[in-house]
């Protein structure tokens, strides 16, 4: 665990304009990690609240005044010569026009373009968090037509990230239904991850989702995937997910669930404690609905994952 007295605490802003573009800037050559790109922000003064530091740094660096911000992710990283705690916030509302107040190079880029730039190592989970939405729907159903209908409802509810986990379908139906789901989602710019336990051709999908059993069996990230996600239930699984390079995790169950009545829920306090050192985006799952998003983000989550909650 990193101790407060030897960690540089930094407030960081993922600043988005009205078109959804994200502001990045290049670090000065003489600075630590100089010449690399970063999300704007800076160190907290002694005793300074994080949001106050974020507002001060963004005004000093890029000339904007924060109107509203929400927590995104916390990252702890040891560079060898320095330890940092990056306290990252989404800034979707601000006044003023961004400009390079310190003479730094600066660009507005789409979330998809972030991987084209070289960032410090500690920023890589921030890039994943900035690219991910707040909702992750799990697509299931007892038969092919129900799965397809559920997919339509999920899309109609504005969800942009889906896990295909239709395990109850027959072996013959699974591949056919997946192809129909992929076609439907492609038309609506929805990304699809396929549960690794299904043993399907996923070459047209955007990623793979590892069950906790599949996760623990691996010693490296599955190659060739835009997204690799994993289901986790404890700190051991979260650490392993981070070690093999998973992009994000789902942590469950947060609250009691009818599907797993004998599994003790984590509760929000334990969920938040586990995320303190996760160092990757984590969705909350279990007994939750879309209305729990603010509570989940306050606990450190990327957002909410679920099944029935995205069908209403």
Tab-separated table of C-alpha atoms in Angstrom:
chain	number	residue	atom	x	y	z
A	1	UNK	CA	0.000	0.000	0.000
A	2	UNK	CA	1.274	3.445	-0.871
A	3	UNK	CA	1.554	5.718	2.129
A	4	UNK	CA	0.261	9.308	1.937
A	5	UNK	CA	3.586	10.831	3.007
A	6	UNK	CA	5.570	9.492	0.035
A	7	UNK	CA	2.970	9.710	-2.711
A	8	UNK	CA	2.440	12.642	-5.071
A	9	UNK	CA	-1.325	13.218	-5.093
A	10	UNK	CA	-2.440	14.605	-8.462
A	11	UNK	CA	-5.867	15.873	-9.530
A	12	UNK	CA	-6.530	14.975	-13.175
A	13	UNK	CA	-9.337	16.069	-15.487
A	14	UNK	CA	-10.746	14.157	-18.443
A	15	UNK	CA	-12.198	17.302	-20.017
A	16	UNK	CA	-14.790	16.810	-22.771
A	17	UNK	CA	-16.230	19.446	-25.074
A	18	UNK	CA	-19.794	19.485	-26.396
A	19	UNK	CA	-18.768	17.190	-29.262
A	20	UNK	CA	-17.391	14.616	-26.814
A	21	UNK	CA	-13.759	15.301	-27.697
A	22	UNK	CA	-11.172	15.003	-24.914
A	23	UNK	CA	-8.481	17.564	-24.109
A	24	UNK	CA	-4.878	16.342	-23.895
A	25	UNK	CA	-1.617	18.248	-23.510
A	26	UNK	CA	2.082	17.460	-23.876
A	27	UNK	CA	4.313	17.574	-20.813
A	28	UNK	CA	7.261	19.948	-20.885
A	29	UNK	CA	10.540	18.236	-21.804
A	30	UNK	CA	12.153	19.132	-18.471
A	31	UNK	CA	9.260	17.713	-16.405
A	32	UNK	CA	8.929	14.185	-15.014
A	33	UNK	CA	7.865	11.975	-17.957
A	34	UNK	CA	8.614	14.987	-20.146
A	35	UNK	CA	7.521	14.988	-23.773
A	36	UNK	CA	4.668	12.535	-23.217
A	37	UNK	CA	0.998	13.405	-23.532
A	38	UNK	CA	-1.266	13.647	-20.501
A	39	UNK	CA	-4.685	14.671	-19.256
A	40	UNK	CA	-4.439	18.144	-17.677
A	41	UNK	CA	-4.171	18.553	-13.920
A	42	UNK	CA	-1.583	18.904	-11.213
A	43	UNK	CA	-0.450	18.275	-7.657
A	44	UNK	CA	-2.590	19.069	-4.644
A	45	UNK	CA	-1.302	21.687	-2.258
A	46	UNK	CA	-1.029	20.556	1.406
A	47	UNK	CA	-4.538	20.239	2.828
A	48	UNK	CA	-6.183	21.179	-0.472
A	49	UNK	CA	-9.418	19.306	-1.423
A	50	UNK	CA	-9.184	17.366	-4.677
A	51	UNK	CA	-11.920	19.268	-6.535
A	52	UNK	CA	-10.438	22.580	-5.491
A	53	UNK	CA	-7.048	21.481	-6.791
A	54	UNK	CA	-8.595	20.253	-10.038
A	55	UNK	CA	-10.369	23.580	-10.619
A	56	UNK	CA	-7.232	25.569	-9.817
A	57	UNK	CA	-4.956	23.473	-12.041
A	58	UNK	CA	-7.312	23.495	-15.037
A	59	UNK	CA	-7.696	27.253	-14.854
A	60	UNK	CA	-3.927	27.740	-14.551
A	61	UNK	CA	-2.991	25.245	-17.276
A	62	UNK	CA	-5.720	25.510	-19.898
A	63	UNK	CA	-7.793	28.536	-18.887
A	64	UNK	CA	-11.135	26.868	-18.178
A	65	UNK	CA	-13.352	27.086	-15.096
A	66	UNK	CA	-14.889	23.807	-13.949
A	67	UNK	CA	-18.678	23.933	-13.577
A	68	UNK	CA	-19.264	20.261	-12.754
A	69	UNK	CA	-17.126	17.149	-12.352
A	70	UNK	CA	-17.702	13.547	-11.317
A	71	UNK	CA	-15.204	10.900	-10.171
A	72	UNK	CA	-13.862	8.576	-12.868
A	73	UNK	CA	-10.998	6.465	-11.496
A	74	UNK	CA	-8.080	6.469	-9.054
A	75	UNK	CA	-4.720	5.144	-10.193
A	76	UNK	CA	-1.719	4.346	-8.000
A	77	UNK	CA	1.571	3.894	-9.821
A	78	UNK	CA	5.233	3.505	-8.877
A	79	UNK	CA	7.632	4.875	-11.501
A	80	UNK	CA	10.646	3.813	-9.456
A	81	UNK	CA	11.799	7.380	-8.837
A	82	UNK	CA	8.341	8.570	-7.820
A	83	UNK	CA	4.981	7.239	-6.619
A	84	UNK	CA	1.783	8.910	-7.733
A	85	UNK	CA	-1.893	8.810	-6.905
A	86	UNK	CA	-3.891	10.077	-9.859
A	87	UNK	CA	-7.329	11.238	-8.732
A	88	UNK	CA	-9.186	11.395	-12.049
A	89	UNK	CA	-12.464	13.233	-12.670
A	90	UNK	CA	-14.750	13.579	-15.673
A	91	UNK	CA	-15.244	17.264	-16.498
A	92	UNK	CA	-18.237	17.608	-18.815
A	93	UNK	CA	-19.236	21.159	-17.939
A	94	UNK	CA	-16.911	24.142	-17.904
A	95	UNK	CA	-16.749	27.766	-18.957
A	96	UNK	CA	-14.093	29.552	-20.930
A	97	UNK	CA	-12.179	28.459	-24.015
A	98	UNK	CA	-9.332	25.995	-23.510
A	99	UNK	CA	-5.945	27.412	-24.429
A	100	UNK	CA	-2.315	26.463	-23.657
A	101	UNK	CA	-1.654	28.896	-20.803
A	102	UNK	CA	1.829	27.477	-20.185
A	103	UNK	CA	2.878	27.249	-23.833
A	104	UNK	CA	2.320	23.512	-23.989
A	105	UNK	CA	1.147	21.610	-27.051
A	106	UNK	CA	-2.560	20.849	-26.719
A	107	UNK	CA	-5.166	18.951	-28.740
A	108	UNK	CA	-8.828	17.966	-28.670
A	109	UNK	CA	-9.140	14.303	-29.729
A	110	UNK	CA	-11.845	11.647	-29.858
A	111	UNK	CA	-11.768	8.892	-27.253
A	112	UNK	CA	-10.814	6.445	-29.986
A	113	UNK	CA	-7.756	8.538	-30.911
A	114	UNK	CA	-6.233	8.457	-27.423
A	115	UNK	CA	-4.341	5.249	-28.208
A	116	UNK	CA	-2.515	7.106	-31.013
A	117	UNK	CA	-0.600	9.184	-28.447
A	118	UNK	CA	2.163	8.181	-26.032
A	119	UNK	CA	1.136	8.700	-22.399
A	120	UNK	CA	2.960	7.929	-19.132
A	121	UNK	CA	2.330	4.352	-17.966
A	122	UNK	CA	0.086	5.505	-15.116
A	123	UNK	CA	-2.295	7.066	-17.654
A	124	UNK	CA	-3.114	3.854	-19.533
A	125	UNK	CA	-6.043	2.827	-17.275
A	126	UNK	CA	-7.351	6.385	-17.588
A	127	UNK	CA	-7.465	5.964	-21.363
A	128	UNK	CA	-9.537	2.800	-20.934
A	129	UNK	CA	-11.869	4.547	-18.479
A	130	UNK	CA	-12.252	7.528	-20.827
A	131	UNK	CA	-13.226	5.221	-23.704
A	132	UNK	CA	-15.714	3.159	-21.708
A	133	UNK	CA	-19.371	4.105	-21.178
A	134	UNK	CA	-21.108	4.097	-17.801
A	135	UNK	CA	-23.354	1.089	-18.543
A	136	UNK	CA	-22.430	-2.509	-19.445
A	137	UNK	CA	-25.395	-4.736	-20.302
A	138	UNK	CA	-25.264	-8.524	-20.041
A	139	UNK	CA	-27.333	-10.119	-22.798
A	140	UNK	CA	-29.101	-13.369	-21.948
A	141	UNK	CA	-32.370	-15.178	-22.684
A	142	UNK	CA	-33.890	-18.671	-22.591
A	143	UNK	CA	-34.253	-18.916	-26.374
A	144	UNK	CA	-33.010	-17.293	-29.568
A	145	UNK	CA	-35.930	-14.918	-30.124
A	146	UNK	CA	-35.839	-13.673	-26.537
A	147	UNK	CA	-32.133	-12.928	-26.805
A	148	UNK	CA	-32.695	-10.957	-30.014
A	149	UNK	CA	-35.627	-9.085	-28.448
A	150	UNK	CA	-33.567	-8.298	-25.346
A	151	UNK	CA	-30.795	-6.983	-27.567
A	152	UNK	CA	-33.237	-4.574	-29.207
A	153	UNK	CA	-34.431	-3.339	-25.817
A	154	UNK	CA	-30.869	-2.800	-24.614
A	155	UNK	CA	-30.055	-0.798	-27.736
A	156	UNK	CA	-33.262	1.228	-27.406
A	157	UNK	CA	-32.212	2.130	-23.850
A	158	UNK	CA	-29.036	3.738	-25.185
A	159	UNK	CA	-26.519	1.178	-23.922
A	160	UNK	CA	-23.300	1.133	-25.956
A	161	UNK	CA	-21.451	-1.856	-24.449
A	162	UNK	CA	-22.875	-5.393	-24.285
A	163	UNK	CA	-21.645	-8.778	-23.119
A	164	UNK	CA	-23.121	-11.714	-25.070
A	165	UNK	CA	-23.646	-14.390	-22.383
A	166	UNK	CA	-26.518	-16.510	-23.743
A	167	UNK	CA	-25.339	-19.747	-22.131
A	168	UNK	CA	-28.755	-21.435	-22.100
A	169	UNK	CA	-29.058	-21.495	-25.894
A	170	UNK	CA	-28.419	-24.720	-27.745
A	171	UNK	CA	-24.989	-25.198	-29.286
A	172	UNK	CA	-26.483	-24.776	-32.765
A	173	UNK	CA	-28.229	-21.532	-31.866
A	174	UNK	CA	-25.388	-19.727	-30.094
A	175	UNK	CA	-23.284	-18.843	-33.133
A	176	UNK	CA	-26.306	-17.922	-35.258
A	177	UNK	CA	-27.758	-15.677	-32.551
A	178	UNK	CA	-24.377	-14.062	-31.908
A	179	UNK	CA	-24.104	-13.153	-35.585
A	180	UNK	CA	-27.569	-11.578	-35.513
A	181	UNK	CA	-26.673	-9.661	-32.357
A	182	UNK	CA	-23.415	-8.411	-33.875
A	183	UNK	CA	-25.231	-7.216	-36.986
A	184	UNK	CA	-27.873	-5.434	-34.929
A	185	UNK	CA	-25.316	-3.791	-32.639
A	186	UNK	CA	-23.085	-2.741	-35.526
A	187	UNK	CA	-25.901	-0.638	-36.968
A	188	UNK	CA	-26.188	1.265	-33.666
A	189	UNK	CA	-22.462	1.652	-32.828
A	190	UNK	CA	-22.790	-0.766	-29.902
A	191	UNK	CA	-19.687	-2.757	-28.977
A	192	UNK	CA	-20.069	-6.450	-28.156
A	193	UNK	CA	-17.888	-8.625	-25.945
A	194	UNK	CA	-18.465	-12.381	-25.971
A	195	UNK	CA	-18.277	-14.480	-22.830
A	196	UNK	CA	-15.201	-16.717	-23.136
A	197	UNK	CA	-17.034	-19.783	-21.787
A	198	UNK	CA	-19.218	-19.953	-24.920
A	199	UNK	CA	-16.415	-21.200	-27.215
A	200	UNK	CA	-17.645	-19.309	-30.296
A	201	UNK	CA	-16.086	-17.631	-33.292
A	202	UNK	CA	-15.705	-14.086	-31.981
A	203	UNK	CA	-13.614	-12.624	-34.786
A	204	UNK	CA	-16.323	-10.055	-35.568
A	205	UNK	CA	-16.845	-9.042	-31.941
A	206	UNK	CA	-15.030	-6.164	-30.250
A	207	UNK	CA	-13.740	-8.215	-27.357
A	208	UNK	CA	-13.930	-11.087	-24.913
A	209	UNK	CA	-15.241	-11.306	-21.358
A	210	UNK	CA	-13.481	-13.772	-19.059
A	211	UNK	CA	-15.330	-15.543	-16.285
A	212	UNK	CA	-13.413	-15.588	-12.999
A	213	UNK	CA	-12.475	-19.227	-13.686
A	214	UNK	CA	-11.145	-18.387	-17.146
A	215	UNK	CA	-9.303	-15.358	-15.763
A	216	UNK	CA	-7.352	-17.285	-13.143
A	217	UNK	CA	-6.255	-19.905	-15.684
A	218	UNK	CA	-4.535	-17.273	-17.853
A	219	UNK	CA	-1.072	-15.834	-17.374
A	220	UNK	CA	-1.349	-13.252	-20.145
A	221	UNK	CA	-3.908	-11.155	-21.978
A	222	UNK	CA	-5.720	-12.923	-24.848
A	223	UNK	CA	-4.210	-11.464	-28.046
A	224	UNK	CA	-5.916	-9.597	-30.841
A	225	UNK	CA	-8.769	-8.119	-28.812
A	226	UNK	CA	-9.889	-4.500	-28.686
A	227	UNK	CA	-11.419	-5.133	-25.258
A	228	UNK	CA	-10.618	-7.809	-22.670
A	229	UNK	CA	-12.839	-7.803	-19.580
A	230	UNK	CA	-13.105	-10.108	-16.584
A	231	UNK	CA	-15.541	-11.037	-13.826
A	232	UNK	CA	-14.037	-10.641	-10.347
A	233	UNK	CA	-15.298	-11.262	-6.827
A	234	UNK	CA	-12.326	-10.456	-4.582
A	235	UNK	CA	-8.950	-8.721	-4.380
A	236	UNK	CA	-7.031	-11.772	-5.656
A	237	UNK	CA	-8.999	-11.835	-8.895
A	238	UNK	CA	-8.728	-8.070	-9.334
A	239	UNK	CA	-4.941	-8.237	-8.914
A	240	UNK	CA	-4.713	-11.054	-11.447
A	241	UNK	CA	-6.870	-9.133	-13.916
A	242	UNK	CA	-4.500	-6.176	-13.616
A	243	UNK	CA	-1.419	-8.399	-13.913
A	244	UNK	CA	-2.445	-9.950	-17.239
A	245	UNK	CA	-3.538	-6.643	-18.763
A	246	UNK	CA	-7.326	-6.783	-18.660
A	247	UNK	CA	-8.929	-3.508	-19.805
A	248	UNK	CA	-11.734	-3.519	-17.237
A	249	UNK	CA	-13.426	-5.730	-14.677
A	250	UNK	CA	-16.876	-6.391	-13.287
A	251	UNK	CA	-16.982	-6.810	-9.494
A	252	UNK	CA	-19.892	-8.664	-7.911
A	253	UNK	CA	-22.136	-9.031	-6.098
A	254	UNK	CA	-22.469	-5.571	-4.619
A	255	UNK	CA	-25.984	-6.106	-3.279
A	256	UNK	CA	-28.097	-9.260	-2.642
A	257	UNK	CA	-29.344	-10.902	-5.841
A	258	UNK	CA	-32.137	-13.372	-6.538
A	259	UNK	CA	-29.889	-15.325	-8.906
A	260	UNK	CA	-27.240	-15.948	-6.199
A	261	UNK	CA	-29.134	-15.773	-2.883
A	262	UNK	CA	-26.450	-17.703	-0.981
A	263	UNK	CA	-23.578	-15.430	-2.034
A	264	UNK	CA	-22.798	-12.768	0.604
A	265	UNK	CA	-22.923	-9.308	-1.008
A	266	UNK	CA	-19.901	-7.044	-0.788
A	267	UNK	CA	-21.839	-3.901	0.119
A	268	UNK	CA	-20.746	-0.469	-1.006
A	269	UNK	CA	-18.057	0.016	1.642
A	270	UNK	CA	-16.188	-3.200	0.802
A	271	UNK	CA	-16.692	-2.579	-2.915
A	272	UNK	CA	-15.076	0.841	-2.548
A	273	UNK	CA	-12.195	-0.603	-0.501
A	274	UNK	CA	-11.442	-3.184	-3.181
A	275	UNK	CA	-11.379	-0.499	-5.861
A	276	UNK	CA	-8.848	1.615	-3.963
A	277	UNK	CA	-6.026	-0.490	-5.422
A	278	UNK	CA	-7.682	-2.033	-8.470
A	279	UNK	CA	-5.910	0.356	-10.890
A	280	UNK	CA	-8.334	-0.437	-13.709
A	281	UNK	CA	-11.925	0.521	-14.532
A	282	UNK	CA	-14.465	-1.607	-12.631
A	283	UNK	CA	-18.221	-1.930	-13.174
A	284	UNK	CA	-20.485	-2.695	-10.198
A	285	UNK	CA	-22.776	-5.709	-10.616
A	286	UNK	CA	-25.403	-7.409	-8.491
A	287	UNK	CA	-28.791	-6.178	-7.336
A	288	UNK	CA	-28.360	-2.800	-9.051
A	289	UNK	CA	-30.210	-0.686	-11.589
A	290	UNK	CA	-29.334	2.305	-13.725
A	291	UNK	CA	-30.547	4.520	-10.874
A	292	UNK	CA	-27.551	3.337	-8.803
A	293	UNK	CA	-25.037	4.963	-11.159
A	294	UNK	CA	-24.241	8.003	-9.009
A	295	UNK	CA	-23.786	5.810	-5.927
A	296	UNK	CA	-21.536	3.441	-7.850
A	297	UNK	CA	-19.369	6.226	-9.252
A	298	UNK	CA	-19.043	7.755	-5.785
A	299	UNK	CA	-17.678	4.370	-4.654
A	300	UNK	CA	-15.091	4.460	-7.442
A	301	UNK	CA	-16.859	2.426	-10.140
A	302	UNK	CA	-16.749	3.067	-13.856
A	303	UNK	CA	-20.481	2.415	-13.871
A	304	UNK	CA	-23.173	-0.244	-13.617
A	305	UNK	CA	-23.309	-3.710	-15.190
A	306	UNK	CA	-26.459	-5.768	-15.201
A	307	UNK	CA	-28.994	-7.970	-16.942
A	308	UNK	CA	-32.616	-7.088	-16.221
A	309	UNK	CA	-31.860	-3.477	-15.315
A	310	UNK	CA	-31.278	-2.588	-18.961
A	311	UNK	CA	-34.428	-4.221	-20.306
A	312	UNK	CA	-37.030	-1.923	-18.715
